[in-house]
C-alpha atoms as an extended CHARMM CRD file, in Angstrom:
* protein
*
       213  EXT
         1         1  VAL       CA            105.3490000000      -78.5200000000      100.0830000000  PROA      1               0.0000000000
         2         2  TRP       CA            102.3850000000      -79.1460000000      102.3770000000  PROA      2               0.0000000000
         3         3  THR       CA            101.3340000000      -75.4920000000      102.3130000000  PROA      3               0.0000000000
         4         4  SER       CA            101.6520000000      -75.4870000000       98.5160000000  PROA      4               0.0000000000
         5         5  MET       CA             99.3400000000      -78.5030000000       98.3360000000  PROA      5               0.0000000000
         6         6  ILE       CA             96.8140000000      -76.8080000000      100.5920000000  PROA      6               0.0000000000
         7         7  ASN       CA             96.9300000000      -73.6180000000       98.5150000000  PROA      7               0.0000000000
         8         8  ALA       CA             96.4560000000      -75.6890000000       95.3370000000  PROA      8               0.0000000000
         9         9  PHE       CA             93.2750000000      -77.2480000000       96.7740000000  PROA      9               0.0000000000
        10        10  ILE       CA             92.0560000000      -73.8100000000       97.8510000000  PROA      10              0.0000000000
        11        11  HSD       CA             92.7930000000      -72.3320000000       94.4180000000  PROA      11              0.0000000000
        12        12  HSD       CA             90.5800000000      -74.9920000000       92.8080000000  PROA      12              0.0000000000
        13        13  GLY       CA             87.7870000000      -74.5300000000       95.3430000000  PROA      13              0.0000000000
        14        14  GLU       CA             88.4470000000      -77.8480000000       97.1000000000  PROA      14              0.0000000000
        15        15  CYS       CA             88.0740000000      -76.5610000000      100.6470000000  PROA      15              0.0000000000
        16        16  ARG       CA             87.5030000000      -79.9500000000      102.2290000000  PROA      16              0.0000000000
        17        17  GLY       CA             90.5380000000      -81.3260000000      100.4660000000  PROA      17              0.0000000000
        18        18  ALA       CA             92.6360000000      -78.4810000000      101.8380000000  PROA      18              0.0000000000
        19        19  PHE       CA             91.4000000000      -79.2200000000      105.3650000000  PROA      19              0.0000000000
        20        20  ASN       CA             92.1410000000      -82.9350000000      104.9660000000  PROA      20              0.0000000000
        21        21  ILE       CA             95.7320000000      -82.1200000000      103.9920000000  PROA      21              0.0000000000
        22        22  PHE       CA             95.9510000000      -79.8880000000      107.0540000000  PROA      22              0.0000000000
        23        23  LEU       CA             94.7530000000      -82.7340000000      109.2910000000  PROA      23              0.0000000000
        24        24  GLU       CA             97.1820000000      -85.1410000000      107.6480000000  PROA      24              0.0000000000
        25        25  MET       CA            100.0320000000      -82.7690000000      108.5040000000  PROA      25              0.0000000000
        26        26  GLY       CA             99.1220000000      -83.0810000000      112.1640000000  PROA      26              0.0000000000
        27        27  MET       CA             98.9340000000      -86.8700000000      111.9870000000  PROA      27              0.0000000000
        28        28  VAL       CA            102.4750000000      -87.1740000000      110.6090000000  PROA      28              0.0000000000
        29        29  GLY       CA            103.8380000000      -84.7300000000      113.1540000000  PROA      29              0.0000000000
        30        30  ILE       CA            104.3830000000      -81.6910000000      110.9220000000  PROA      30              0.0000000000
        31        31  ASP       CA            103.5000000000      -78.3610000000      112.5010000000  PROA      31              0.0000000000
        32        32  PRO       CA            101.6050000000      -76.0780000000      110.0830000000  PROA      32              0.0000000000
        33        33  THR       CA            103.0720000000      -72.6670000000      109.3940000000  PROA      33              0.0000000000
        34        34  HSD       CA            101.3040000000      -69.3760000000      110.0740000000  PROA      34              0.0000000000
        35        35  ILE       CA            100.6610000000      -69.0480000000      106.3420000000  PROA      35              0.0000000000
        36        36  THR       CA             98.9020000000      -72.4120000000      106.3780000000  PROA      36              0.0000000000
        37        37  PHE       CA             96.6440000000      -71.3610000000      109.2540000000  PROA      37              0.0000000000
        38        38  LEU       CA             95.8180000000      -68.0730000000      107.5660000000  PROA      38              0.0000000000
        39        39  SER       CA             94.9310000000      -69.7830000000      104.2830000000  PROA      39              0.0000000000
        40        40  ILE       CA             92.6800000000      -72.3780000000      105.8990000000  PROA      40              0.0000000000
        41        41  VAL       CA             90.8240000000      -69.9570000000      108.1790000000  PROA      41              0.0000000000
        42        42  LYS       CA             90.1600000000      -67.5560000000      105.2980000000  PROA      42              0.0000000000
        43        43  VAL       CA             88.6100000000      -70.3920000000      103.3010000000  PROA      43              0.0000000000
        44        44  PHE       CA             86.4090000000      -71.4910000000      106.1990000000  PROA      44              0.0000000000
        45        45  GLY       CA             85.2190000000      -67.9210000000      106.7280000000  PROA      45              0.0000000000
        46        46  SER       CA             84.4030000000      -67.2560000000      103.0920000000  PROA      46              0.0000000000
        47        47  ASN       CA             82.4600000000      -70.5350000000      102.8550000000  PROA      47              0.0000000000
        48        48  GLY       CA             80.7500000000      -70.3810000000      106.2510000000  PROA      48              0.0000000000
        49        49  TYR       CA             82.3440000000      -73.5650000000      107.6150000000  PROA      49              0.0000000000
        50        50  LEU       CA             81.7620000000      -72.6770000000      111.2530000000  PROA      50              0.0000000000
        51        51  ASP       CA             82.3330000000      -76.0920000000      112.8290000000  PROA      51              0.0000000000
        52        52  ASP       CA             85.5660000000      -76.7320000000      110.9450000000  PROA      52              0.0000000000
        53        53  GLY       CA             86.8340000000      -73.2460000000      111.7310000000  PROA      53              0.0000000000
        54        54  MET       CA             86.0570000000      -73.6490000000      115.4180000000  PROA      54              0.0000000000
        55        55  LEU       CA             87.9530000000      -76.9470000000      115.4440000000  PROA      55              0.0000000000
        56        56  LEU       CA             90.9210000000      -75.1960000000      113.9010000000  PROA      56              0.0000000000
        57        57  HSD       CA             90.6770000000      -72.3840000000      116.4600000000  PROA      57              0.0000000000
        58        58  ALA       CA             90.6320000000      -74.9750000000      119.2440000000  PROA      58              0.0000000000
        59        59  TYR       CA             93.6900000000      -76.6190000000      117.6760000000  PROA      59              0.0000000000
        60        60  LEU       CA             95.5400000000      -73.3050000000      117.7850000000  PROA      60              0.0000000000
        61        61  VAL       CA             94.7180000000      -72.8660000000      121.4580000000  PROA      61              0.0000000000
        62        62  GLU       CA             95.6010000000      -76.4860000000      122.3070000000  PROA      62              0.0000000000
        63        63  LYS       CA             98.9850000000      -76.2260000000      120.6010000000  PROA      63              0.0000000000
        64        64  GLY       CA             99.7230000000      -72.9550000000      122.3600000000  PROA      64              0.0000000000
        65        65  ILE       CA            100.2380000000      -71.1730000000      119.0500000000  PROA      65              0.0000000000
        66        66  GLN       CA            100.5870000000      -67.4380000000      119.5280000000  PROA      66              0.0000000000
        67        67  MET       CA             97.4490000000      -65.5510000000      118.5650000000  PROA      67              0.0000000000
        68        68  ASP       CA             99.2770000000      -62.7660000000      116.7750000000  PROA      68              0.0000000000
        69        69  ARG       CA             97.6520000000      -60.0140000000      114.7510000000  PROA      69              0.0000000000
        70        70  PRO       CA             97.4080000000      -61.8440000000      111.3930000000  PROA      70              0.0000000000
        71        71  ILE       CA             95.8330000000      -64.9660000000      112.9300000000  PROA      71              0.0000000000
        72        72  SER       CA             93.5380000000      -62.9540000000      115.2140000000  PROA      72              0.0000000000
        73        73  THR       CA             92.4520000000      -60.7880000000      112.2880000000  PROA      73              0.0000000000
        74        74  VAL       CA             91.4710000000      -63.7170000000      110.0780000000  PROA      74              0.0000000000
        75        75  LEU       CA             89.6070000000      -65.2560000000      113.0300000000  PROA      75              0.0000000000
        76        76  ILE       CA             87.6990000000      -61.9940000000      113.4980000000  PROA      76              0.0000000000
        77        77  SER       CA             86.6750000000      -62.1210000000      109.8310000000  PROA      77              0.0000000000
        78        78  PHE       CA             85.9160000000      -65.8460000000      110.0880000000  PROA      78              0.0000000000
        79        79  TYR       CA             83.5240000000      -65.4950000000      113.0210000000  PROA      79              0.0000000000
        80        80  SER       CA             81.9060000000      -62.4030000000      111.4940000000  PROA      80              0.0000000000
        81        81  ASN       CA             81.2970000000      -64.2390000000      108.2220000000  PROA      81              0.0000000000
        82        82  CYS       CA             79.7910000000      -67.1470000000      110.1500000000  PROA      82              0.0000000000
        83        83  SER       CA             77.3220000000      -64.8700000000      112.0100000000  PROA      83              0.0000000000
        84        84  ARG       CA             79.2210000000      -65.1200000000      115.3070000000  PROA      84              0.0000000000
        85        85  LEU       CA             79.9180000000      -61.4220000000      115.8350000000  PROA      85              0.0000000000
        86        86  GLN       CA             80.1640000000      -61.8250000000      119.6000000000  PROA      86              0.0000000000
        87        87  ASP       CA             83.0510000000      -64.2630000000      119.1730000000  PROA      87              0.0000000000
        88        88  ALA       CA             84.7030000000      -61.8650000000      116.7200000000  PROA      88              0.0000000000
        89        89  CYS       CA             84.4140000000      -59.0600000000      119.2910000000  PROA      89              0.0000000000
        90        90  TYR       CA             85.9050000000      -61.3040000000      121.9780000000  PROA      90              0.0000000000
        91        91  ILE       CA             88.9890000000      -62.0300000000      119.8690000000  PROA      91              0.0000000000
        92        92  PHE       CA             89.3140000000      -58.3770000000      118.8880000000  PROA      92              0.0000000000
        93        93  GLU       CA             89.1430000000      -57.1500000000      122.4880000000  PROA      93              0.0000000000
        94        94  ARG       CA             91.8200000000      -59.6320000000      123.5460000000  PROA      94              0.0000000000
        95        95  LEU       CA             94.1770000000      -58.5230000000      120.7720000000  PROA      95              0.0000000000
        96        96  TYR       CA             96.8990000000      -56.5290000000      122.5040000000  PROA      96              0.0000000000
        97        97  LYS       CA             98.2870000000      -54.5160000000      119.5960000000  PROA      97              0.0000000000
        98        98  ARG       CA             95.7390000000      -53.8020000000      116.8710000000  PROA      98              0.0000000000
        99        99  ASP       CA             96.7550000000      -52.5340000000      113.4760000000  PROA      99              0.0000000000
       100       100  VAL       CA             94.4420000000      -50.8910000000      110.9550000000  PROA      100             0.0000000000
       101       101  VAL       CA             93.7430000000      -54.2570000000      109.2590000000  PROA      101             0.0000000000
       102       102  ALA       CA             92.3630000000      -55.6680000000      112.5190000000  PROA      102             0.0000000000
       103       103  TRP       CA             90.1990000000      -52.5880000000      113.0390000000  PROA      103             0.0000000000
       104       104  ASP       CA             88.9270000000      -52.8310000000      109.4560000000  PROA      104             0.0000000000
       105       105  ALA       CA             87.9930000000      -56.4850000000      110.0140000000  PROA      105             0.0000000000
       106       106  MET       CA             86.0050000000      -55.5540000000      113.1210000000  PROA      106             0.0000000000
       107       107  LEU       CA             84.3130000000      -52.6280000000      111.3780000000  PROA      107             0.0000000000
       108       108  ALA       CA             83.3740000000      -54.8410000000      108.4370000000  PROA      108             0.0000000000
       109       109  GLY       CA             81.9140000000      -57.4430000000      110.8060000000  PROA      109             0.0000000000
       110       110  CYS       CA             79.7450000000      -54.8440000000      112.5180000000  PROA      110             0.0000000000
       111       111  MET       CA             78.5170000000      -53.4510000000      109.2200000000  PROA      111             0.0000000000
       112       112  GLU       CA             77.7840000000      -56.9150000000      107.8460000000  PROA      112             0.0000000000
       113       113  HSD       CA             75.4390000000      -57.5580000000      110.7710000000  PROA      113             0.0000000000
       114       114  GLY       CA             73.7680000000      -54.1450000000      110.7730000000  PROA      114             0.0000000000
       115       115  LYS       CA             75.5570000000      -52.8920000000      113.8940000000  PROA      115             0.0000000000
       116       116  ASN       CA             76.0770000000      -49.3870000000      112.5440000000  PROA      116             0.0000000000
       117       117  ASP       CA             76.3930000000      -47.6820000000      115.9300000000  PROA      117             0.0000000000
       118       118  ALA       CA             78.9740000000      -50.2240000000      117.0650000000  PROA      118             0.0000000000
       119       119  ALA       CA             80.9310000000      -49.6820000000      113.8340000000  PROA      119             0.0000000000
       120       120  LEU       CA             80.9830000000      -45.9220000000      114.4310000000  PROA      120             0.0000000000
       121       121  GLN       CA             82.1540000000      -46.4250000000      118.0080000000  PROA      121             0.0000000000
       122       122  TYR       CA             84.9940000000      -48.6620000000      116.8500000000  PROA      122             0.0000000000
       123       123  PHE       CA             85.9150000000      -46.0930000000      114.2030000000  PROA      123             0.0000000000
       124       124  LEU       CA             86.1260000000      -43.3690000000      116.8490000000  PROA      124             0.0000000000
       125       125  GLN       CA             88.1290000000      -45.5970000000      119.2010000000  PROA      125             0.0000000000
       126       126  MET       CA             90.5490000000      -46.3460000000      116.3880000000  PROA      126             0.0000000000
       127       127  GLN       CA             91.2180000000      -42.6530000000      115.8860000000  PROA      127             0.0000000000
       128       128  TRP       CA             91.4600000000      -41.9580000000      119.6170000000  PROA      128             0.0000000000
       129       129  GLN       CA             94.2590000000      -44.5040000000      119.7180000000  PROA      129             0.0000000000
       130       130  GLY       CA             96.1370000000      -42.5860000000      117.0540000000  PROA      130             0.0000000000
       131       131  LEU       CA             95.6690000000      -44.9170000000      114.0800000000  PROA      131             0.0000000000
       132       132  LYS       CA             95.2050000000      -43.4010000000      110.6400000000  PROA      132             0.0000000000
       133       133  PRO       CA             92.1700000000      -44.8420000000      108.8370000000  PROA      133             0.0000000000
       134       134  SER       CA             92.9440000000      -46.6100000000      105.5740000000  PROA      134             0.0000000000
       135       135  LYS       CA             91.0580000000      -46.3160000000      102.3160000000  PROA      135             0.0000000000
       136       136  VAL       CA             89.3510000000      -49.5920000000      103.2380000000  PROA      136             0.0000000000
       137       137  THR       CA             88.3070000000      -48.1010000000      106.5960000000  PROA      137             0.0000000000
       138       138  PHE       CA             86.4700000000      -45.2620000000      104.8920000000  PROA      138             0.0000000000
       139       139  VAL       CA             84.8470000000      -47.5360000000      102.3070000000  PROA      139             0.0000000000
       140       140  ILE       CA             83.4730000000      -49.6470000000      105.1710000000  PROA      140             0.0000000000
       141       141  ILE       CA             82.3290000000      -46.8210000000      107.4380000000  PROA      141             0.0000000000
       142       142  LEU       CA             80.6880000000      -44.8250000000      104.6320000000  PROA      142             0.0000000000
       143       143  GLN       CA             78.1680000000      -47.6420000000      104.3310000000  PROA      143             0.0000000000
       144       144  THR       CA             76.7940000000      -46.4380000000      107.6670000000  PROA      144             0.0000000000
       145       145  PHE       CA             75.8680000000      -43.0650000000      106.2460000000  PROA      145             0.0000000000
       146       146  SER       CA             74.3980000000      -44.6150000000      103.1040000000  PROA      146             0.0000000000
       147       147  MET       CA             71.8500000000      -46.3790000000      105.3020000000  PROA      147             0.0000000000
       148       148  THR       CA             71.0090000000      -43.6140000000      107.7880000000  PROA      148             0.0000000000
       149       149  ASP       CA             69.7700000000      -40.0340000000      107.6410000000  PROA      149             0.0000000000
       150       150  SER       CA             72.9050000000      -38.6220000000      109.2680000000  PROA      150             0.0000000000
       151       151  MET       CA             74.1760000000      -36.5880000000      106.3300000000  PROA      151             0.0000000000
       152       152  ALA       CA             75.8360000000      -34.0570000000      108.6260000000  PROA      152             0.0000000000
       153       153  ARG       CA             78.1040000000      -36.7850000000      109.9660000000  PROA      153             0.0000000000
       154       154  GLY       CA             78.5890000000      -38.1000000000      106.4420000000  PROA      154             0.0000000000
       155       155  LYS       CA             79.8760000000      -34.7010000000      105.3360000000  PROA      155             0.0000000000
       156       156  LEU       CA             82.2600000000      -34.6460000000      108.2980000000  PROA      156             0.0000000000
       157       157  MET       CA             83.5230000000      -38.0390000000      107.1450000000  PROA      157             0.0000000000
       158       158  HSD       CA             83.9950000000      -36.6000000000      103.6600000000  PROA      158             0.0000000000
       159       159  ALA       CA             86.1090000000      -33.8200000000      105.1690000000  PROA      159             0.0000000000
       160       160  GLN       CA             88.2840000000      -36.4270000000      106.8980000000  PROA      160             0.0000000000
       161       161  ILE       CA             88.7390000000      -38.2590000000      103.6070000000  PROA      161             0.0000000000
       162       162  VAL       CA             90.0010000000      -35.0470000000      101.9980000000  PROA      162             0.0000000000
       163       163  GLU       CA             92.2560000000      -34.4130000000      104.9910000000  PROA      163             0.0000000000
       164       164  HSD       CA             93.8340000000      -37.8690000000      104.5870000000  PROA      164             0.0000000000
       165       165  GLY       CA             94.2580000000      -37.3970000000      100.8300000000  PROA      165             0.0000000000
       166       166  TYR       CA             91.8910000000      -40.1640000000       99.7030000000  PROA      166             0.0000000000
       167       167  GLU       CA             89.3990000000      -38.0260000000       97.7700000000  PROA      167             0.0000000000
       168       168  GLN       CA             90.7510000000      -39.1360000000       94.3880000000  PROA      168             0.0000000000
       169       169  ASP       CA             90.7010000000      -42.8520000000       95.1920000000  PROA      169             0.0000000000
       170       170  THR       CA             88.1010000000      -44.6230000000       93.0740000000  PROA      170             0.0000000000
       171       171  ALA       CA             86.8070000000      -47.0350000000       95.7460000000  PROA      171             0.0000000000
       172       172  VAL       CA             86.4760000000      -44.2580000000       98.3370000000  PROA      172             0.0000000000
       173       173  GLY       CA             84.9180000000      -41.9420000000       95.7770000000  PROA      173             0.0000000000
       174       174  ASN       CA             82.4020000000      -44.5970000000       94.7690000000  PROA      174             0.0000000000
       175       175  SER       CA             81.3310000000      -44.9330000000       98.3990000000  PROA      175             0.0000000000
       176       176  LEU       CA             80.9460000000      -41.1720000000       98.7380000000  PROA      176             0.0000000000
       177       177  ILE       CA             78.9260000000      -40.9460000000       95.5300000000  PROA      177             0.0000000000
       178       178  ASN       CA             76.7060000000      -43.7730000000       96.7480000000  PROA      178             0.0000000000
       179       179  MET       CA             76.1790000000      -42.0130000000      100.0990000000  PROA      179             0.0000000000
       180       180  TYR       CA             75.2430000000      -38.7000000000       98.5190000000  PROA      180             0.0000000000
       181       181  ALA       CA             73.1150000000      -40.3130000000       95.8110000000  PROA      181             0.0000000000
       182       182  LYS       CA             71.1460000000      -42.3590000000       98.3470000000  PROA      182             0.0000000000
       183       183  HSD       CA             70.0970000000      -39.1300000000      100.0600000000  PROA      183             0.0000000000
       184       184  GLY       CA             69.3470000000      -37.1760000000       96.9040000000  PROA      184             0.0000000000
       185       185  HSD       CA             72.4260000000      -34.9320000000       97.1250000000  PROA      185             0.0000000000
       186       186  THR       CA             73.1830000000      -35.1850000000       93.4180000000  PROA      186             0.0000000000
       187       187  LEU       CA             75.2960000000      -32.0160000000       93.2780000000  PROA      187             0.0000000000
       188       188  ASP       CA             77.5980000000      -33.3740000000       95.9640000000  PROA      188             0.0000000000
       189       189  ALA       CA             77.7120000000      -36.7100000000       94.1690000000  PROA      189             0.0000000000
       190       190  HSD       CA             78.7560000000      -34.9510000000       90.9450000000  PROA      190             0.0000000000
       191       191  MET       CA             81.4110000000      -32.9750000000       92.8090000000  PROA      191             0.0000000000
       192       192  VAL       CA             82.9730000000      -36.2130000000       94.0600000000  PROA      192             0.0000000000
       193       193  PHE       CA             82.6430000000      -37.7500000000       90.6050000000  PROA      193             0.0000000000
       194       194  ASP       CA             84.4630000000      -34.8310000000       88.9570000000  PROA      194             0.0000000000
       195       195  ALA       CA             87.3190000000      -35.0010000000       91.4940000000  PROA      195             0.0000000000
       196       196  LEU       CA             88.0890000000      -38.6570000000       90.7600000000  PROA      196             0.0000000000
       197       197  MET       CA             91.0710000000      -39.4900000000       88.5830000000  PROA      197             0.0000000000
       198       198  LYS       CA             89.4380000000      -42.6940000000       87.3390000000  PROA      198             0.0000000000
       199       199  HSD       CA             85.8270000000      -43.7880000000       86.8720000000  PROA      199             0.0000000000
       200       200  ASP       CA             84.8030000000      -47.4350000000       86.7590000000  PROA      200             0.0000000000
       201       201  ALA       CA             81.4620000000      -49.1770000000       86.2230000000  PROA      201             0.0000000000
       202       202  VAL       CA             80.6000000000      -48.8180000000       89.9280000000  PROA      202             0.0000000000
       203       203  THR       CA             81.2280000000      -45.0610000000       89.7680000000  PROA      203             0.0000000000
       204       204  TRP       CA             78.8650000000      -44.5860000000       86.8670000000  PROA      204             0.0000000000
       205       205  GLY       CA             76.3050000000      -46.9470000000       88.3570000000  PROA      205             0.0000000000
       206       206  ALA       CA             76.1880000000      -45.0860000000       91.6740000000  PROA      206             0.0000000000
       207       207  LEU       CA             75.7940000000      -41.7320000000       89.9330000000  PROA      207             0.0000000000
       208       208  ILE       CA             73.0490000000      -42.9770000000       87.5880000000  PROA      208             0.0000000000
       209       209  GLU       CA             71.1950000000      -44.6350000000       90.4640000000  PROA      209             0.0000000000
       210       210  GLY       CA             71.1950000000      -41.3430000000       92.3230000000  PROA      210             0.0000000000
       211       211  HSD       CA             69.4160000000      -39.6260000000       89.4520000000  PROA      211             0.0000000000
       212       212  ILE       CA             66.8830000000      -42.4560000000       89.1450000000  PROA      212             0.0000000000
       213       213  GLU       CA             66.0550000000      -42.2790000000       92.8420000000  PROA      213             0.0000000000
């Protein structure tokens, strides 16, 4: 019931109300569930409520609640969204078993703060540890090559995407088209466009922008 109330506040954009319900749970002696923690931290991260999120993090530590992958991952995103990338890195490095979602959160944090080299290093580490990149991973990391002149590495990334069977995914394809278009490689952009099973507004926009540039 309590978690449902919190989610109702979140659904209507009442973030403070959701946090007040969370605090009230503690006052009446009810331990929040993992789902409750995840919901609250996500809201704080998306709205930049750093102080509230740090209080919640401290509460987790004080209560001895296990910092498992889901909680650690949302905290990584929370601190990244609140411009505390160093804290996000600290949590990530202390995470014993990292899944692809945790890696994606760390990659996204690096990209959000312009740490392209760090994002590439994390991407390489992820593969060295035997994890298969997800579609989201490639969408994130392709932003690096859209902002640099390293087209050779971008083409290698494209080859990996084909190897993993993601070349027909619309979101991945949009990122590839954007990368090629940004560097004036319109033929490559068209090749990716033609290989896609589905085109959305972003697909067309990226291709058109490439011709304008």
